[in-house]
XYZ file of C-alpha atoms in Angstrom:
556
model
C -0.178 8.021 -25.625
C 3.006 7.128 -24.544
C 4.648 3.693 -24.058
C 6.367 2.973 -20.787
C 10.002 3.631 -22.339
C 9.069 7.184 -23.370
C 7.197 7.768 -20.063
C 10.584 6.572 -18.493
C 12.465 9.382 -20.781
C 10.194 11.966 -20.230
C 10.311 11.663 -16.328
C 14.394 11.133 -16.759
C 14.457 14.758 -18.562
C 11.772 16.082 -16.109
C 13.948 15.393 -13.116
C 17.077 16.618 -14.957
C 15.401 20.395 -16.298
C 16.668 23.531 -14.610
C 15.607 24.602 -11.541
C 14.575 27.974 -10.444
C 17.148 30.592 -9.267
C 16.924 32.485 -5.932
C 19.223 35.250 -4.518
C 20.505 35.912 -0.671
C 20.754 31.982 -0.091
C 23.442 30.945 2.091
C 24.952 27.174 1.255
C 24.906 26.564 5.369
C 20.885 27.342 5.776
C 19.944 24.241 3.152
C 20.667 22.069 6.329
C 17.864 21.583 9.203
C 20.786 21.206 11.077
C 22.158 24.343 10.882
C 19.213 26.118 9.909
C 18.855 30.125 10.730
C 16.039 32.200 11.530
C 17.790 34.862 10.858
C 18.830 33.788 7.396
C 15.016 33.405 5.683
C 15.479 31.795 2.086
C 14.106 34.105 -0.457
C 12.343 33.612 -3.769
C 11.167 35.752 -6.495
C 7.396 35.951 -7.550
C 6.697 37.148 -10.983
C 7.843 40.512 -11.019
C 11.154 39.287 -9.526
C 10.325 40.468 -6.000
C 11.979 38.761 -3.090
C 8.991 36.305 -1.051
C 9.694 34.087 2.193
C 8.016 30.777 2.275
C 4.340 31.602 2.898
C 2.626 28.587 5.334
C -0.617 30.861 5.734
C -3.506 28.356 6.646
C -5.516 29.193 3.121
C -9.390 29.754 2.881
C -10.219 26.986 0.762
C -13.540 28.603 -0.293
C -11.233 30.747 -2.420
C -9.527 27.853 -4.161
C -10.333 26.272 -7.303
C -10.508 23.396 -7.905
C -12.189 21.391 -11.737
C -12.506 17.927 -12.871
C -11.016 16.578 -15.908
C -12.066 13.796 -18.627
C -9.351 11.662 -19.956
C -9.866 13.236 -23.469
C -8.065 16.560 -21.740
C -5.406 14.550 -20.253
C -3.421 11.653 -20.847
C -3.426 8.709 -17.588
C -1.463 5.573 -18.198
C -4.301 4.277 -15.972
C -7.316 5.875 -16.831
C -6.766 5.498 -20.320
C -7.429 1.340 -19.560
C -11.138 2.065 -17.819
C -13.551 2.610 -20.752
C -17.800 2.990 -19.655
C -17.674 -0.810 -20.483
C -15.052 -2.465 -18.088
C -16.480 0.252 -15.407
C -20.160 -1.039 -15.486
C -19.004 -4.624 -15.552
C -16.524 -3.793 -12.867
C -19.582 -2.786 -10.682
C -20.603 -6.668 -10.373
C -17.365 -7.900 -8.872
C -19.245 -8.981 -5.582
C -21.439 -11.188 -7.292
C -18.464 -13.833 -8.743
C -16.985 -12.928 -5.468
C -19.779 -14.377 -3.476
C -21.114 -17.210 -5.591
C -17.814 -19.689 -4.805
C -18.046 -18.512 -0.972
C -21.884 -19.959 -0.740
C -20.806 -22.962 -2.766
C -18.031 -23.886 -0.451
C -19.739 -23.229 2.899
C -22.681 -25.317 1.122
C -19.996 -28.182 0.533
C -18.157 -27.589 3.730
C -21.484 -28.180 5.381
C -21.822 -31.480 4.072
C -18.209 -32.779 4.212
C -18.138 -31.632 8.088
C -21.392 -34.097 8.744
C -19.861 -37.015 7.039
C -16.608 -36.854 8.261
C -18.672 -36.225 11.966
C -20.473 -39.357 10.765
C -17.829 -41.619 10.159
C -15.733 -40.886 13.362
C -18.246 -42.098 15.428
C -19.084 -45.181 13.823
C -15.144 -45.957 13.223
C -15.170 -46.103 9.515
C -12.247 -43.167 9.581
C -9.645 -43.210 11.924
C -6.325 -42.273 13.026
C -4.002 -40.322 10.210
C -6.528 -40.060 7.957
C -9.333 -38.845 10.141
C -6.938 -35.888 11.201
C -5.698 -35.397 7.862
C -9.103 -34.914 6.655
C -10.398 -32.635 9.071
C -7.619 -30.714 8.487
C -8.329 -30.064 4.537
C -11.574 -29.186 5.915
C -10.282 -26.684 8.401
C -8.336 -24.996 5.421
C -11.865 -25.281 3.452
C -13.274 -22.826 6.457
C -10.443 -20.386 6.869
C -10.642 -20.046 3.214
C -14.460 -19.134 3.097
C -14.152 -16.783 6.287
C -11.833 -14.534 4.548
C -13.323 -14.762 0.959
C -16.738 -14.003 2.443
C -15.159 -10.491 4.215
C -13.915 -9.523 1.483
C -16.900 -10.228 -0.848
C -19.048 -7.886 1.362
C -16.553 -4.834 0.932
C -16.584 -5.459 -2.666
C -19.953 -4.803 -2.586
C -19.640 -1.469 -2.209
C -18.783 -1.345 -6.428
C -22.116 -2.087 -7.192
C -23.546 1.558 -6.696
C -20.213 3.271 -5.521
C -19.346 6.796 -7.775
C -15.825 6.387 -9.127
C -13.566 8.921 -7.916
C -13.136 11.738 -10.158
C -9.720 13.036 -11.487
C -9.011 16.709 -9.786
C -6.969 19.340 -10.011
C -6.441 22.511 -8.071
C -5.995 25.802 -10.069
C -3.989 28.865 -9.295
C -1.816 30.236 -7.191
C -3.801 30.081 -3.945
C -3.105 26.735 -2.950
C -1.976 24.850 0.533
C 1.544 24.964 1.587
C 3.299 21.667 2.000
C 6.246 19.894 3.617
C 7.712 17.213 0.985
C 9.644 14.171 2.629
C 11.987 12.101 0.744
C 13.087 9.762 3.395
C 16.288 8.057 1.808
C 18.663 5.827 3.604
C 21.737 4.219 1.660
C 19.962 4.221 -1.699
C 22.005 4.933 -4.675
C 22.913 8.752 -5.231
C 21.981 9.106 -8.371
C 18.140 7.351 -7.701
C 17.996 9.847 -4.945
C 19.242 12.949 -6.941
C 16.419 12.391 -9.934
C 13.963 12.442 -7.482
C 14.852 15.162 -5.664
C 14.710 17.015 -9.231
C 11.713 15.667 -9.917
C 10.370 17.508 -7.564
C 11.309 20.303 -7.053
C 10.018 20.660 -10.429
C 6.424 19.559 -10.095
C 3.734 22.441 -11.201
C 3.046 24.262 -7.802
C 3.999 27.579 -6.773
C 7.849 27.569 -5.149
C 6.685 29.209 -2.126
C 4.053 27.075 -1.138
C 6.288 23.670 -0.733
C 9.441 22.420 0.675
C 11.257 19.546 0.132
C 13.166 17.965 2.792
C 15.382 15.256 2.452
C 15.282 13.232 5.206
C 18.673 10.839 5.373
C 18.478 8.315 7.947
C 22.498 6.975 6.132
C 24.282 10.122 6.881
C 25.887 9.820 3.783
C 28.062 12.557 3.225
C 27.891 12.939 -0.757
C 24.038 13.502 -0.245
C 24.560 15.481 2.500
C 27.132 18.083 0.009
C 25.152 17.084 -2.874
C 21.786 18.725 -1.209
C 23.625 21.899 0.364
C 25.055 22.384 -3.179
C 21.738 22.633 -5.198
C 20.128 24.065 -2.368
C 22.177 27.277 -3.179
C 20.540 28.118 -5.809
C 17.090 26.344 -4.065
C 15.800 28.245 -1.806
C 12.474 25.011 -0.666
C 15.262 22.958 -0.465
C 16.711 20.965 3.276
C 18.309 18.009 4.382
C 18.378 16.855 7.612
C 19.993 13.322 8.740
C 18.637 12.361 12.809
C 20.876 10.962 15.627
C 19.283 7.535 16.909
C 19.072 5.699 19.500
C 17.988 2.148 19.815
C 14.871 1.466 18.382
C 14.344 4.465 16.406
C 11.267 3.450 14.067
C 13.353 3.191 10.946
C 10.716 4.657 7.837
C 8.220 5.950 10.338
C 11.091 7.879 12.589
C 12.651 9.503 10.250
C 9.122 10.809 8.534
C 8.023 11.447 12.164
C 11.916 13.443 12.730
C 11.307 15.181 9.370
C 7.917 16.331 10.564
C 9.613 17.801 13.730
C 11.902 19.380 11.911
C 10.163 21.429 9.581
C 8.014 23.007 12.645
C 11.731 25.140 13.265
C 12.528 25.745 9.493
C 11.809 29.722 8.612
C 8.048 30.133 7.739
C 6.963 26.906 10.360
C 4.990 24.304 9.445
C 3.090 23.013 6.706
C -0.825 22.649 6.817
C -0.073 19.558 4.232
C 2.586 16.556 4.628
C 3.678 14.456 1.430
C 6.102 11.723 1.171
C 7.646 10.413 -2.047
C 10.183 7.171 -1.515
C 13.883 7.700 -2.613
C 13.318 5.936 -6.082
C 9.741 7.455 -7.060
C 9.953 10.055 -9.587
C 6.642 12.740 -9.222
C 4.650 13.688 -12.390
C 4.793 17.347 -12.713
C 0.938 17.378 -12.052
C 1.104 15.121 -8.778
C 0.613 17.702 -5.947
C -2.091 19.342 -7.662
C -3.916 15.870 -8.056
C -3.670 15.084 -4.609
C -4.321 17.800 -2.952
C -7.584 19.041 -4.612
C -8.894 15.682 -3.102
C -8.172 17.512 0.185
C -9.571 21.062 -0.826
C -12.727 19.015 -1.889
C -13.529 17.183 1.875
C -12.447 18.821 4.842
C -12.522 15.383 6.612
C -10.516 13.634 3.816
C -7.007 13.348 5.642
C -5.174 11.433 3.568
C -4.625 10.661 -0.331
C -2.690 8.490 -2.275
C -2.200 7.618 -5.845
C -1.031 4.539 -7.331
C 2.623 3.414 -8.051
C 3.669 1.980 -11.575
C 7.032 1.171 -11.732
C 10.071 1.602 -15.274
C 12.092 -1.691 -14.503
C 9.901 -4.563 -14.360
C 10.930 -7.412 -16.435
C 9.659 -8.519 -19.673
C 6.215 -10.429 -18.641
C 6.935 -9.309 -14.883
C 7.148 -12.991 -13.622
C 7.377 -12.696 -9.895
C 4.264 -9.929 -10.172
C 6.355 -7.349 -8.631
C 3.845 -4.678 -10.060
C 1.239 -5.700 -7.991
C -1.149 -4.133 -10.650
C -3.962 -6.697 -9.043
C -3.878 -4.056 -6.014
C -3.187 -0.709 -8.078
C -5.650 -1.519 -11.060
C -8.695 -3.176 -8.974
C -8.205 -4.253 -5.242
C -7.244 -0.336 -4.349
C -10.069 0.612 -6.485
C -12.782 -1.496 -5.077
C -11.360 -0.188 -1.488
C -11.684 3.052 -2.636
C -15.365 1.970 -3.533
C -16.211 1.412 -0.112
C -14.375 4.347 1.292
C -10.965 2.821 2.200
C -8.221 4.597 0.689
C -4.857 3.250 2.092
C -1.617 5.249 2.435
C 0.281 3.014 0.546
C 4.163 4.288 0.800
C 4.698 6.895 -1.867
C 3.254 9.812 -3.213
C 0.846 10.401 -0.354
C -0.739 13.919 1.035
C -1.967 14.049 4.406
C -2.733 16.902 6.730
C -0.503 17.563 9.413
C -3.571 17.563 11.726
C -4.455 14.111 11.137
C -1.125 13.673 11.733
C -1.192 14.722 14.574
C -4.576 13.213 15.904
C -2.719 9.886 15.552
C 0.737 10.888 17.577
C 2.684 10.894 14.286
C 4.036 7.956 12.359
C 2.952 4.756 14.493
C 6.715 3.080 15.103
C 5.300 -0.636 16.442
C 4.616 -1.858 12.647
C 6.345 -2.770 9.646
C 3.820 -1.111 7.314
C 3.666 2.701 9.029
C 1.945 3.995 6.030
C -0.907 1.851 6.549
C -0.971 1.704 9.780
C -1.348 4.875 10.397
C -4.289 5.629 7.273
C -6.204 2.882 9.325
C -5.591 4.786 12.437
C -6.561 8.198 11.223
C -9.981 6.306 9.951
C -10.224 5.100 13.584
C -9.705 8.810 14.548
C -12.407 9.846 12.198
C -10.381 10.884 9.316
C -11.642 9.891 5.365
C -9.094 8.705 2.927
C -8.684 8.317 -0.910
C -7.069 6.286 -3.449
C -6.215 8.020 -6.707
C -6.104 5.615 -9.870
C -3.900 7.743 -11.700
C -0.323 7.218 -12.986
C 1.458 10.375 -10.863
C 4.529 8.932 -9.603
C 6.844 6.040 -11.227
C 9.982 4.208 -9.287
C 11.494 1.175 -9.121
C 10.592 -2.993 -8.353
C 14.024 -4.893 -6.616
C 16.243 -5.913 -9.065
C 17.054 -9.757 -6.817
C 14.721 -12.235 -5.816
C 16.099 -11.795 -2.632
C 15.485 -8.270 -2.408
C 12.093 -9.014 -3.571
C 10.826 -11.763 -1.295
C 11.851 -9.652 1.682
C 10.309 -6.602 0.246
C 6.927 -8.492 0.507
C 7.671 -10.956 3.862
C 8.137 -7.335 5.179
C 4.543 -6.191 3.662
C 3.244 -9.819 4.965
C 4.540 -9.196 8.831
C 3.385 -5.868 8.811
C -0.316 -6.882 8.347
C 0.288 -9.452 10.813
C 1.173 -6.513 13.105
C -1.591 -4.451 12.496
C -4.040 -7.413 13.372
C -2.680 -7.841 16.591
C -2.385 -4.137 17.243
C -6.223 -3.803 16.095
C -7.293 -6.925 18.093
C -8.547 -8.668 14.949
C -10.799 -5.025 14.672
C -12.799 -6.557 17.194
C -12.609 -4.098 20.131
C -14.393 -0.798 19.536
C -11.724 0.690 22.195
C -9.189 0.707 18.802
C -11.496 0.889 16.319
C -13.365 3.968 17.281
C -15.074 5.525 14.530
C -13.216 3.011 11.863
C -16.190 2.345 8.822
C -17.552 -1.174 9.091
C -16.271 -1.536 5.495
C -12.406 -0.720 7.079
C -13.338 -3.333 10.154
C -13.757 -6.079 7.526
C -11.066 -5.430 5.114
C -9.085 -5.441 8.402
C -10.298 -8.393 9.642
C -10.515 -10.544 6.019
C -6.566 -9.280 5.915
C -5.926 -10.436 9.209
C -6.993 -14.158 8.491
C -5.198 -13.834 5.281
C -1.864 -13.395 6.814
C -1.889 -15.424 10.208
C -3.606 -18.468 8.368
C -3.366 -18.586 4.582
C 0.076 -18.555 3.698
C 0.894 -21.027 6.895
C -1.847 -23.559 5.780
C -0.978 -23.368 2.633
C 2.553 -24.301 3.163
C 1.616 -27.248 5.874
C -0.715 -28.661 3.218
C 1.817 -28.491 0.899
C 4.746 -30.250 3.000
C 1.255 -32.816 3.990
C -0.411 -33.750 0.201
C 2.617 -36.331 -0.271
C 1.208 -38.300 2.989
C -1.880 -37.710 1.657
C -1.467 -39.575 -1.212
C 0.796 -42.435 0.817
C -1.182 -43.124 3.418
C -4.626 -43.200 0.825
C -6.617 -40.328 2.307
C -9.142 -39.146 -0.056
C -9.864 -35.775 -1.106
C -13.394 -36.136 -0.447
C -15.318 -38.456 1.510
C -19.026 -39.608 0.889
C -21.199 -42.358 2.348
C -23.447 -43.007 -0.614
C -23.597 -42.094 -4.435
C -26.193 -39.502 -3.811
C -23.362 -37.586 -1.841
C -20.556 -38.362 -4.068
C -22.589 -36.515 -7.163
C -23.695 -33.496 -4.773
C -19.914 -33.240 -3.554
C -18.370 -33.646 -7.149
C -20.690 -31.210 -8.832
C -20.343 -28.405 -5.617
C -16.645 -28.574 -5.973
C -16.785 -28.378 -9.759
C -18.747 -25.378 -9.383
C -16.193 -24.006 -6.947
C -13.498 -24.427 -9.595
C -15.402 -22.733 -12.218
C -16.755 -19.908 -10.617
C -13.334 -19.051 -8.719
C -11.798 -19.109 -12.402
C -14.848 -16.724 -13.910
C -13.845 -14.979 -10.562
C -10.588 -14.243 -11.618
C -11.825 -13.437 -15.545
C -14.033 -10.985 -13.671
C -10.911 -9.324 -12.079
C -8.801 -9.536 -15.488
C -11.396 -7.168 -16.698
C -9.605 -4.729 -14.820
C -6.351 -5.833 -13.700
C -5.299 -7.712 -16.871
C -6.353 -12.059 -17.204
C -2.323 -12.552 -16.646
C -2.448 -10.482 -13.446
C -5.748 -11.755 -12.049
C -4.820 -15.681 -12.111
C -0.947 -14.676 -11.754
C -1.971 -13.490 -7.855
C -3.225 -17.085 -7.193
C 0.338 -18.034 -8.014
C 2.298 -16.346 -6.034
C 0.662 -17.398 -2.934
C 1.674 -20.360 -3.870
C 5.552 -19.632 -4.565
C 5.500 -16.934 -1.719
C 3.680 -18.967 1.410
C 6.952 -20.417 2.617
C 8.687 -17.468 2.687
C 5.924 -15.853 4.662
C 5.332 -19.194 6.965
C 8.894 -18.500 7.973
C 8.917 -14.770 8.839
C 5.636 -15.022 10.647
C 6.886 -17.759 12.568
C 10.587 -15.741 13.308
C 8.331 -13.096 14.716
C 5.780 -14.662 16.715
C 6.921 -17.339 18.102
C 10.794 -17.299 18.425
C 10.256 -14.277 20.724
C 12.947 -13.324 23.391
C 12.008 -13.719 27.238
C 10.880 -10.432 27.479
C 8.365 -10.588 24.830
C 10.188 -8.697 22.325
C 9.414 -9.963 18.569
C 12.335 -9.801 16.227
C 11.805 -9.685 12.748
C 15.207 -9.110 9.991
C 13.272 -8.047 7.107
C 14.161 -5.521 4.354
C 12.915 -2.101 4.865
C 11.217 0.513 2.440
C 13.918 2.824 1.931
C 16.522 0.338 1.634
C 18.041 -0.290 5.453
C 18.133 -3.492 6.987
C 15.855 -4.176 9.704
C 16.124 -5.743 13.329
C 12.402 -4.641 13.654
C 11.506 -4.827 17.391
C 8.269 -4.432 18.758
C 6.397 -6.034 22.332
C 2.849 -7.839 21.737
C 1.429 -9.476 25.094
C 0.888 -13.104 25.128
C 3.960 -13.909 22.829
C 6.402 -14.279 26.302
């Protein structure tokens, strides 16, 4: 086992280890943008033979591909889920559901009293409004809890995924994108090692930097090693306007490597600037892909070498990679979810590329390859580790850019109400969709009104709770008591997975987050230009600032 310091070192020396030699390379051909047919890169098989990069379509009948048990392989991850916290894992719905039934039970009753004691005049004015407001809160808050109890239903018989790998030599070829843009050289230069060092045959991938900075000591710093690395290009794109930011320059590297000698790639991955591969990552991932001809997209989790002692602000987001992604994956709904991802270039290319109109391209476009048809998969394994902001600044807009981007996909996806988008999207994806959808265009903004409203709760007297006899009062007290209790077992349940820190810590940072995210939602919904364009300055995934623009009807 290894702690996270020595899985930090051993990825460090990983990225640094030689790389292999080629011969007949010229310096100019490492660049897309000067890129020669003539000039084919050549490597050397295992007799020292000269090969081009081989993109053959493979027959995936001939590929093998085995399962493995933790006790042949170390996971950071894996090594966590024993039989024990699996089979009580499986019950998740049920503390899920059990507050949800209280609350509408409660809600129920509070809505008829406070109903009651409009009409006869015994509540009135501030306090009437103030009330039916909490209760309003009450409802938004069961809506969405109740979604996502029924996807998390899904654990109770669901097979967890198994850990593959493909064996051999007769493997996919793939195109790997590092999008970069203005992240530090060194960050970008460890990953690029990384890589190009992971166990799959030379021939059979290519790694493409893809620099939407231009910066020049990349730019020399890629045509250098790229002598002597013959999978190795960089490309930087010419833009114009609105150019997409993440999702253009994946969608320009994608273009690209159709004119780089050998053509495309039946497989696309993308790794983020800071995100350093395990050796074994590609071969994870893509026997996933081997496995399920329909499965068009997979994605592993992210752990991360520079969190803080106790990680205070949860920048981990281990809730998500330890359980939430998990119980998705349960129910069939793998998101791509930024780095480390596989997908085939024809799901790809079912979906028009990388969708440009959302903050949160990766998934985005996952969602719309479901709606196409196209399976996905999570992979609970511990492939690829980068780094959390180092500011709180950089951190807050890191997730108000997350936040908007869900907002965006709502309204793109119609709350997942019309089938016209939705298509052939899983009812399971429809009401993770949906229960996401409420969470981000109501939560965080009630929860920050009723925060700026509980002091004129308390000064103009309104109660918490109203009741018209004792009989109610006891039925009210004890429902709401019950509410408390079996949220908190809720989040105990959770902790079995995620950690008890981790599970009640996401509670929290609603809390110190929903202002942040009030604000941002409101910049881009409602302080719209005349035309209807939405402007959101948010923080984007590879590092450049955003003056994200995108047109929604009915926000003129």
């Amino acid at each position: 086992m290894h702690s996270p310091v020595e899985d930090d070192y051993r990825l460090r020396q990983a990225a640094k280890a030689p790389l292999p030699t080629s011969h007949g390379r010229n310096k100019s051909t490492s660049s897309i943008l000067s890129t020669s047919k003539a000039s084919l890169p050549l490597l050397l098989d295992s007799l020292g033979n000269p090969i081009t990069f081989d993109n053959t379509i493979t027959d995936t009948d001939c590929m093998v591909v085995t399962e493995i048990g933790n006790d042949e392989e170390y996971d950071q991850i894996q090594s966590n889920f024993g039989p024990v916290r699996r089979f009580l894992t499986r019950f998740v719905f049920l503390t899920a559901i059990i507050p949800c039934i209280l609350l509408l039970w409660a809600s129920k009753i509070q809505g008829e009293i406070l109903l009651a004691l409009g009409q006869d005049g015994s509540l009135g004015g501030v306090k009437l409004y103030l009330a039916w407001f909490a209760f309003a809160i009450e409802g938004l808050w069961s809506a969405d809890a109740i979604a996502a109890s029924l996807v998390k239903a899904a654990s109770l018989f669901a097979r967890y995924r198994p850990r593959l790998r493909l064996l051999g030599d007769n493997v996919p070829c793939v195109d790997i994108i590092i999008p970069v843009c203005n992240e530090k050289l060194d960050i970008i230069q460890d990953t690029v090692r990384a890589t190009l060092n992971i166990d799959y045959p030379a021939h059979r991938f290519r790694v493409i930097v893809s620099d939407d900075g231009r910066n020049q000591k990349l730019e020399a710093w890629v045509l250098q090693l790229a002598a002597d690395t013959p999978n190795l290009y960089y490309t930087a794109r010419v833009k114009y306007g609105p150019a997409g930011y993440k999702a253009g320059n994946l969608n320009h590297a994608i273009t690209v490597s159709d004119t780089l000698p050998g053509g495309r790639a039946e497989l696309v991955a993308g790794l983020d600037a800071d995100m350093i591969p395990e050796k074994r990552w590609l071969r994870a991932c893509v026997a996933h892909l081997i496995r399920d001809p329909k499965m068009g997209v997979v994605c592993p989790a992210q752990l991360f070498y520079n969190v803080p002692d106790n990680d205070p602000l949860n920048q981990q987001s281990s809730i998500n990679w330890l359980c939430m992604d998990i119980i998705r994956d349960h129910a069939g709904l793998g998101w791509n979810l930024g780095s480390g991802w596989v997908v085939r270039r024809e799901a790809v290319d079912d979906i028009g590329g990388f969708p440009t109109d959302c903050l949160v391209e990766d998934i985005y476009s996952s969602m719309l390859q479901m709606a196409e048809g196209w399976r996905s998969a999570y992979l609970a394994e511990s492939l690829q580790y980068g780094l959390v902001p180092e500011t709180y600044a950089a951190h807050v807009k890191q997730f108000a850019r997350w936040y908007i981007g869900g907002a965006q996909m709502f309204v793109n996806f119609k709350g997942y109400l019309s089938s016209k988008l939705t298509k052939q999207m899983t009812l399971a994806a429809k009401l993770v969709g949906f229960s996401s959808g409420i969470n981000v265009h109501a939560k965080a903004q009630l929860a920050t009104v009723f925060m700026l409203l509980t002091p004129f709760v308390f000064l103009t007297g309104t109660h918490l709770m109203y009741w018209r006899d004792e009989a109610e009062m006891k039925l009210l007290l004890r429902l709401y008591c019950a509410i408390v209790l079996t949220r908190y077992l809720h989040d105990c349940h959770i902790g079995v997975m995620a950690g008890y820190r981790v599970a009640v810590m996401e509670t929290g940072m609603m809390r110190y987050m929903s202002h942040y995210y009030t604000v941002a939602w409101f910049k881009t919904f409602f302080l719209a230009s005349k035309s209807g364009t939405l402007h959101a300055v948010l923080l984007s995934a590879s590092g450049c600032a955003i003056s994200f623009s995108t047109v929604v009807p009915g926000f003129n």
